Amino acid sequence: MDLQKFASQMGVRVHEVHGLDRWGRYHHPTRRITLRAGMGAVQWRSTLAHELGHAHYGHDGDCPKLERQADAYAVWLLISPQAWEEATRVHCSPVAVANELGVLPRLVEAAADFYSHHRIRSLAP
């Protein structure tokens, strides 16, 4: 998925700056994502997907609950159920799964929560 194009379709502007004190930041009043310049491809992609989660939910600020929501959205954007099943069937290590899927390990942890929650809900009567 072309995350830049997806952001544009959401009405969110994305730009990179040097010296940002974190990997990414979303500012809801201006619908603007700022990413730290110079990140590697996996870090950039995972961070942008996470910040798009903040944009989707309209977050303006951060706390553990909002960070989990943004990570879940990033999982939805970047990790299909089929890719998740295949990667976790082949690999035992979260780092190996992350490498297979092209995401940061923290999104593997979020995906484990996301897919176990959705699997439980789909099995409920």
GROMACS .gro file of N, CA and C in nm:
model
  375
    1MET      N    1   0.084  -0.118   0.000
    1MET     CA    2   0.000   0.000   0.000
    1MET      C    3   0.088   0.125   0.000
    2ASP      N    4   0.049   0.221  -0.080
    2ASP     CA    5   0.119   0.349  -0.085
    2ASP      C    6   0.065   0.437   0.028
    3LEU      N    7   0.137   0.443   0.138
    3LEU     CA    8   0.090   0.516   0.255
    3LEU      C    9   0.082   0.667   0.232
    4GLN      N   10   0.170   0.721   0.151
    4GLN     CA   11   0.165   0.865   0.120
    4GLN      C   12   0.033   0.897   0.048
    5LYS      N   13  -0.002   0.815  -0.050
    5LYS     CA   14  -0.126   0.836  -0.125
    5LYS      C   15  -0.246   0.817  -0.032
    6PHE      N   16  -0.240   0.716   0.055
    6PHE     CA   17  -0.348   0.692   0.150
    6PHE      C   18  -0.366   0.813   0.242
    7ALA      N   19  -0.256   0.868   0.290
    7ALA     CA   20  -0.262   0.988   0.375
    7ALA      C   21  -0.328   1.103   0.300
    8SER      N   22  -0.290   1.122   0.177
    8SER     CA   23  -0.348   1.229   0.097
    8SER      C   24  -0.499   1.209   0.080
    9GLN      N   25  -0.540   1.085   0.058
    9GLN     CA   26  -0.683   1.056   0.045
    9GLN      C   27  -0.758   1.083   0.176
   10MET      N   28  -0.688   1.070   0.288
   10MET     CA   29  -0.747   1.100   0.419
   10MET      C   30  -0.748   1.251   0.446
   11GLY      N   31  -0.681   1.328   0.361
   11GLY     CA   32  -0.670   1.472   0.385
   11GLY      C   33  -0.562   1.507   0.485
   12VAL      N   34  -0.462   1.419   0.496
   12VAL     CA   35  -0.352   1.437   0.590
   12VAL      C   36  -0.225   1.467   0.510
   13ARG      N   37  -0.154   1.573   0.552
   13ARG     CA   38  -0.026   1.608   0.490
   13ARG      C   39   0.086   1.542   0.568
   14VAL      N   40   0.185   1.491   0.497
   14VAL     CA   41   0.300   1.425   0.559
   14VAL      C   42   0.427   1.498   0.515
   15HIS      N   43   0.512   1.529   0.613
   15HIS     CA   44   0.643   1.584   0.577
   15HIS      C   45   0.747   1.534   0.677
   16GLU      N   46   0.872   1.544   0.636
   16GLU     CA   47   0.983   1.499   0.718
   16GLU      C   48   1.068   1.619   0.760
   17VAL      N   49   1.119   1.610   0.882
   17VAL     CA   50   1.208   1.715   0.931
   17VAL      C   51   1.325   1.651   1.005
   18HIS      N   52   1.437   1.719   1.002
   18HIS     CA   53   1.555   1.675   1.078
   18HIS      C   54   1.540   1.724   1.222
   19GLY      N   55   1.589   1.646   1.315
   19GLY     CA   56   1.593   1.689   1.454
   19GLY      C   57   1.464   1.670   1.532
   20LEU      N   58   1.366   1.601   1.475
   20LEU     CA   59   1.243   1.574   1.550
   20LEU      C   60   1.277   1.489   1.671
   21ASP      N   61   1.215   1.518   1.786
   21ASP     CA   62   1.250   1.448   1.910
   21ASP      C   63   1.186   1.310   1.923
   22ARG      N   64   1.111   1.268   1.825
   22ARG     CA   65   1.052   1.134   1.821
   22ARG      C   66   1.043   1.092   1.675
   23TRP      N   67   0.999   0.968   1.651
   23TRP     CA   68   0.994   0.918   1.513
   23TRP      C   69   0.885   0.986   1.432
   24GLY      N   70   0.774   1.016   1.498
   24GLY     CA   71   0.664   1.079   1.427
   24GLY      C   72   0.571   1.149   1.521
   25ARG      N   73   0.492   1.238   1.464
   25ARG     CA   74   0.396   1.315   1.544
   25ARG      C   75   0.278   1.351   1.454
   26TYR      N   76   0.159   1.345   1.511
   26TYR     CA   77   0.039   1.387   1.439
   26TYR      C   78  -0.020   1.507   1.510
   27HIS      N   79  -0.056   1.609   1.433
   27HIS     CA   80  -0.120   1.729   1.488
   27HIS      C   81  -0.259   1.739   1.426
   28HIS      N   82  -0.361   1.710   1.507
   28HIS     CA   83  -0.496   1.700   1.454
   28HIS      C   84  -0.552   1.832   1.399
   29PRO      N   85  -0.534   1.946   1.467
   29PRO     CA   86  -0.593   2.069   1.412
   29PRO      C   87  -0.549   2.102   1.269
   30THR      N   88  -0.425   2.064   1.234
   30THR     CA   89  -0.376   2.093   1.098
   30THR      C   90  -0.375   1.968   1.010
   31ARG      N   91  -0.416   1.852   1.066
   31ARG     CA   92  -0.415   1.723   0.995
   31ARG      C   93  -0.279   1.701   0.928
   32ARG      N   94  -0.176   1.712   1.011
   32ARG     CA   95  -0.038   1.705   0.961
   32ARG      C   96   0.042   1.602   1.039
   33ILE      N   97   0.111   1.516   0.965
   33ILE     CA   98   0.204   1.420   1.025
   33ILE      C   99   0.345   1.468   0.995
   34THR      N  100   0.426   1.472   1.099
   34THR     CA  101   0.567   1.506   1.085
   34THR      C  102   0.647   1.382   1.120
   35LEU      N  103   0.736   1.342   1.030
   35LEU     CA  104   0.822   1.226   1.052
   35LEU      C  105   0.967   1.272   1.062
   36ARG      N  106   1.044   1.200   1.144
   36ARG     CA  107   1.187   1.230   1.154
   36ARG      C  108   1.255   1.190   1.024
   37ALA      N  109   1.327   1.280   0.966
   37ALA     CA  110   1.402   1.252   0.843
   37ALA      C  111   1.514   1.153   0.871
   38GLY      N  112   1.540   1.067   0.773
   38GLY     CA  113   1.653   0.976   0.781
   38GLY      C  114   1.623   0.839   0.840
   39MET      N  115   1.497   0.809   0.867
   39MET     CA  116   1.464   0.676   0.919
   39MET      C  117   1.477   0.572   0.809
   40GLY      N  118   1.500   0.448   0.849
   40GLY     CA  119   1.503   0.337   0.754
   40GLY      C  120   1.362   0.309   0.703
   41ALA      N  121   1.353   0.232   0.597
   41ALA     CA  122   1.225   0.207   0.530
   41ALA      C  123   1.122   0.142   0.622
   42VAL      N  124   1.161   0.042   0.698
   42VAL     CA  125   1.067  -0.028   0.786
   42VAL      C  126   1.020   0.065   0.898
   43GLN      N  127   1.113   0.137   0.955
   43GLN     CA  128   1.080   0.231   1.062
   43GLN      C  129   0.989   0.342   1.009
   44TRP      N  130   1.019   0.394   0.891
   44TRP     CA  131   0.938   0.501   0.830
   44TRP      C  132   0.796   0.452   0.804
   45ARG      N  133   0.785   0.336   0.741
   45ARG     CA  134   0.654   0.279   0.705
   45ARG      C  135   0.571   0.249   0.829
   46SER      N  136   0.632   0.187   0.929
   46SER     CA  137   0.561   0.154   1.053
   46SER      C  138   0.518   0.279   1.127
   47THR      N  139   0.605   0.378   1.130
   47THR     CA  140   0.574   0.503   1.199
   47THR      C  141   0.463   0.579   1.127
   48LEU      N  142   0.471   0.588   0.996
   48LEU     CA  143   0.366   0.657   0.921
   48LEU      C  144   0.231   0.588   0.941
   49ALA      N  145   0.227   0.456   0.936
   49ALA     CA  146   0.101   0.383   0.956
   49ALA      C  147   0.046   0.411   1.096
   50HIS      N  148   0.133   0.414   1.196
   50HIS     CA  149   0.092   0.445   1.333
   50HIS      C  150   0.033   0.586   1.341
   51GLU      N  151   0.101   0.683   1.282
   51GLU     CA  152   0.052   0.821   1.285
   51GLU      C  153  -0.079   0.836   1.207
   52LEU      N  154  -0.096   0.759   1.100
   52LEU     CA  155  -0.223   0.758   1.029
   52LEU      C  156  -0.335   0.706   1.119
   53GLY      N  157  -0.300   0.616   1.210
   53GLY     CA  158  -0.398   0.572   1.309
   53GLY      C  159  -0.444   0.687   1.397
   54HIS      N  160  -0.350   0.769   1.441
   54HIS     CA  161  -0.388   0.887   1.520
   54HIS      C  162  -0.480   0.978   1.438
   55ALA      N  163  -0.447   0.994   1.310
   55ALA     CA  164  -0.530   1.079   1.223
   55ALA      C  165  -0.670   1.018   1.207
   56HIS      N  166  -0.676   0.890   1.185
   56HIS     CA  167  -0.806   0.823   1.166
   56HIS      C  168  -0.897   0.844   1.287
   57TYR      N  169  -0.841   0.830   1.405
   57TYR     CA  170  -0.921   0.842   1.528
   57TYR      C  171  -0.936   0.986   1.577
   58GLY      N  172  -0.863   1.079   1.515
   58GLY     CA  173  -0.872   1.219   1.557
   58GLY      C  174  -0.801   1.247   1.688
   59HIS      N  175  -0.700   1.169   1.718
   59HIS     CA  176  -0.624   1.189   1.842
   59HIS      C  177  -0.548   1.321   1.838
   60ASP      N  178  -0.545   1.388   1.951
   60ASP     CA  179  -0.461   1.507   1.966
   60ASP      C  180  -0.398   1.497   2.103
   61GLY      N  181  -0.286   1.429   2.108
   61GLY     CA  182  -0.218   1.401   2.234
   61GLY      C  183  -0.180   1.254   2.235
   62ASP      N  184  -0.120   1.213   2.345
   62ASP     CA  185  -0.085   1.071   2.353
   62ASP      C  186  -0.100   1.021   2.495
   63CYS      N  187  -0.138   0.897   2.504
   63CYS     CA  188  -0.147   0.823   2.629
   63CYS      C  189  -0.145   0.676   2.587
   64PRO      N  190  -0.123   0.585   2.680
   64PRO     CA  191  -0.114   0.444   2.641
   64PRO      C  192  -0.234   0.393   2.560
   65LYS      N  193  -0.355   0.433   2.596
   65LYS     CA  194  -0.473   0.387   2.523
   65LYS      C  195  -0.470   0.435   2.377
   66LEU      N  196  -0.437   0.562   2.355
   66LEU     CA  197  -0.433   0.617   2.220
   66LEU      C  198  -0.321   0.553   2.138
   67GLU      N  199  -0.209   0.524   2.203
   67GLU     CA  200  -0.097   0.459   2.134
   67GLU      C  201  -0.136   0.318   2.090
   68ARG      N  202  -0.209   0.244   2.175
   68ARG     CA  203  -0.255   0.110   2.137
   68ARG      C  204  -0.353   0.118   2.020
   69GLN      N  205  -0.442   0.216   2.021
   69GLN     CA  206  -0.536   0.232   1.910
   69GLN      C  207  -0.461   0.262   1.780
   70ALA      N  208  -0.363   0.350   1.786
   70ALA     CA  209  -0.286   0.385   1.666
   70ALA      C  210  -0.207   0.264   1.616
   71ASP      N  211  -0.152   0.185   1.706
   71ASP     CA  212  -0.081   0.063   1.666
   71ASP      C  213  -0.177  -0.037   1.601
   72ALA      N  214  -0.297  -0.052   1.656
   72ALA     CA  215  -0.396  -0.144   1.598
   72ALA      C  216  -0.432  -0.099   1.456
   73TYR      N  217  -0.444   0.031   1.435
   73TYR     CA  218  -0.474   0.082   1.301
   73TYR      C  219  -0.357   0.052   1.207
   74ALA      N  220  -0.235   0.070   1.255
   74ALA     CA  221  -0.117   0.039   1.174
   74ALA      C  222  -0.117  -0.109   1.135
   75VAL      N  223  -0.154  -0.195   1.228
   75VAL     CA  224  -0.165  -0.339   1.197
   75VAL      C  225  -0.267  -0.359   1.086
   76TRP      N  226  -0.382  -0.296   1.099
   76TRP     CA  227  -0.487  -0.308   0.998
   76TRP      C  228  -0.437  -0.265   0.860
   77LEU      N  229  -0.356  -0.157   0.857
   77LEU     CA  230  -0.302  -0.108   0.730
   77LEU      C  231  -0.194  -0.198   0.671
   78LEU      N  232  -0.108  -0.251   0.756
   78LEU     CA  233   0.016  -0.313   0.707
   78LEU      C  234   0.019  -0.465   0.709
   79ILE      N  235  -0.063  -0.528   0.790
   79ILE     CA  236  -0.051  -0.673   0.808
   79ILE      C  237  -0.185  -0.740   0.780
   80SER      N  238  -0.195  -0.804   0.666
   80SER     CA  239  -0.320  -0.874   0.633
   80SER      C  240  -0.332  -0.999   0.720
   81PRO      N  241  -0.454  -1.045   0.742
   81PRO     CA  242  -0.471  -1.169   0.820
   81PRO      C  243  -0.394  -1.286   0.759
   82GLN      N  244  -0.391  -1.294   0.626
   82GLN     CA  245  -0.320  -1.404   0.561
   82GLN      C  246  -0.170  -1.395   0.584
   83ALA      N  247  -0.115  -1.275   0.571
   83ALA     CA  248   0.030  -1.257   0.595
   83ALA      C  249   0.064  -1.288   0.740
   84TRP      N  250  -0.024  -1.248   0.832
   84TRP     CA  251  -0.003  -1.276   0.974
   84TRP      C  252   0.000  -1.426   0.999
   85GLU      N  253  -0.098  -1.496   0.947
   85GLU     CA  254  -0.105  -1.642   0.965
   85GLU      C  255   0.019  -1.711   0.910
   86GLU      N  256   0.060  -1.674   0.790
   86GLU     CA  257   0.177  -1.736   0.728
   86GLU      C  258   0.304  -1.708   0.808
   87ALA      N  259   0.325  -1.582   0.845
   87ALA     CA  260   0.448  -1.545   0.916
   87ALA      C  261   0.456  -1.611   1.053
   88THR      N  262   0.344  -1.618   1.125
   88THR     CA  263   0.347  -1.678   1.259
   88THR      C  264   0.350  -1.830   1.252
   89ARG      N  265   0.310  -1.886   1.143
   89ARG     CA  266   0.320  -2.032   1.126
   89ARG      C  267   0.467  -2.073   1.103
   90VAL      N  268   0.540  -1.987   1.034
   90VAL     CA  269   0.679  -2.018   0.998
   90VAL      C  270   0.779  -1.976   1.105
   91HIS      N  271   0.754  -1.863   1.173
   91HIS     CA  272   0.851  -1.807   1.267
   91HIS      C  273   0.796  -1.806   1.409
   92CYS      N  274   0.884  -1.829   1.505
   92CYS     CA  275   0.846  -1.826   1.647
   92CYS      C  276   0.883  -1.693   1.713
   93SER      N  277   0.986  -1.631   1.666
   93SER     CA  278   1.038  -1.508   1.726
   93SER      C  279   0.963  -1.386   1.672
   94PRO      N  280   0.924  -1.294   1.762
   94PRO     CA  281   0.861  -1.170   1.714
   94PRO      C  282   0.949  -1.091   1.617
   95VAL      N  283   1.078  -1.094   1.640
   95VAL     CA  284   1.170  -1.021   1.550
   95VAL      C  285   1.170  -1.086   1.412
   96ALA      N  286   1.168  -1.218   1.406
   96ALA     CA  287   1.164  -1.288   1.277
   96ALA      C  288   1.032  -1.260   1.205
   97VAL      N  289   0.922  -1.258   1.280
   97VAL     CA  290   0.791  -1.226   1.221
   97VAL      C  291   0.794  -1.084   1.167
   98ALA      N  292   0.850  -0.991   1.245
   98ALA     CA  293   0.859  -0.851   1.201
   98ALA      C  294   0.941  -0.840   1.072
   99ASN      N  295   1.053  -0.911   1.066
   99ASN     CA  296   1.136  -0.909   0.945
   99ASN      C  297   1.058  -0.964   0.826
  100GLU      N  298   0.987  -1.071   0.846
  100GLU     CA  299   0.907  -1.132   0.739
  100GLU      C  300   0.800  -1.035   0.688
  101LEU      N  301   0.738  -0.962   0.779
  101LEU     CA  302   0.627  -0.874   0.743
  101LEU      C  303   0.672  -0.733   0.705
  102GLY      N  304   0.796  -0.698   0.732
  102GLY     CA  305   0.846  -0.565   0.699
  102GLY      C  306   0.793  -0.456   0.790
  103VAL      N  307   0.777  -0.490   0.919
  103VAL     CA  308   0.728  -0.394   1.018
  103VAL      C  309   0.820  -0.396   1.139
  104LEU      N  310   0.801  -0.297   1.227
  104LEU     CA  311   0.876  -0.296   1.353
  104LEU      C  312   0.823  -0.403   1.447
  105PRO      N  313   0.908  -0.460   1.533
  105PRO     CA  314   0.863  -0.562   1.628
  105PRO      C  315   0.747  -0.517   1.716
  106ARG      N  316   0.737  -0.389   1.749
  106ARG     CA  317   0.626  -0.346   1.833
  106ARG      C  318   0.492  -0.367   1.764
  107LEU      N  319   0.491  -0.361   1.629
  107LEU     CA  320   0.366  -0.389   1.558
  107LEU      C  321   0.333  -0.537   1.556
  108VAL      N  322   0.433  -0.622   1.571
  108VAL     CA  323   0.406  -0.765   1.584
  108VAL      C  324   0.333  -0.791   1.715
  109GLU      N  325   0.376  -0.724   1.821
  109GLU     CA  326   0.305  -0.736   1.950
  109GLU      C  327   0.162  -0.686   1.936
  110ALA      N  328   0.143  -0.574   1.869
  110ALA     CA  329   0.008  -0.520   1.849
  110ALA      C  330  -0.075  -0.614   1.763
  111ALA      N  331  -0.012  -0.674   1.662
  111ALA     CA  332  -0.085  -0.768   1.575
  111ALA      C  333  -0.129  -0.891   1.652
  112ALA      N  334  -0.045  -0.939   1.743
  112ALA     CA  335  -0.084  -1.056   1.824
  112ALA      C  336  -0.210  -1.024   1.904
  113ASP      N  337  -0.214  -0.906   1.964
  113ASP     CA  338  -0.335  -0.864   2.038
  113ASP      C  339  -0.453  -0.845   1.943
  114PHE      N  340  -0.429  -0.777   1.832
  114PHE     CA  341  -0.534  -0.745   1.736
  114PHE      C  342  -0.597  -0.873   1.680
  115TYR      N  343  -0.514  -0.965   1.631
  115TYR     CA  344  -0.568  -1.085   1.568
  115TYR      C  345  -0.624  -1.185   1.668
  116SER      N  346  -0.569  -1.191   1.789
  116SER     CA  347  -0.629  -1.281   1.889
  116SER      C  348  -0.764  -1.226   1.932
  117HIS      N  349  -0.777  -1.094   1.945
  117HIS     CA  350  -0.904  -1.033   1.983
  117HIS      C  351  -1.009  -1.057   1.874
  118HIS      N  352  -0.973  -1.036   1.749
  118HIS     CA  353  -1.068  -1.054   1.639
  118HIS      C  354  -1.103  -1.201   1.620
  119ARG      N  355  -1.007  -1.290   1.644
  119ARG     CA  356  -1.036  -1.433   1.632
  119ARG      C  357  -1.134  -1.475   1.741
  120ILE      N  358  -1.114  -1.425   1.862
  120ILE     CA  359  -1.204  -1.458   1.973
  120ILE      C  360  -1.343  -1.404   1.942
  121ARG      N  361  -1.352  -1.282   1.892
  121ARG     CA  362  -1.484  -1.225   1.859
  121ARG      C  363  -1.552  -1.303   1.748
  122SER      N  364  -1.475  -1.351   1.650
  122SER     CA  365  -1.537  -1.425   1.539
  122SER      C  366  -1.583  -1.563   1.584
  123LEU      N  367  -1.526  -1.616   1.691
  123LEU     CA  368  -1.566  -1.748   1.741
  123LEU      C  369  -1.681  -1.739   1.841
  124ALA      N  370  -1.709  -1.619   1.888
  124ALA     CA  371  -1.816  -1.602   1.989
  124ALA      C  372  -1.951  -1.635   1.926
  125PRO      N  373  -2.041  -1.696   2.007
  125PRO     CA  374  -2.175  -1.732   1.955
  125PRO      C  375  -2.259  -1.609   1.922
   0.00000   0.00000   0.00000
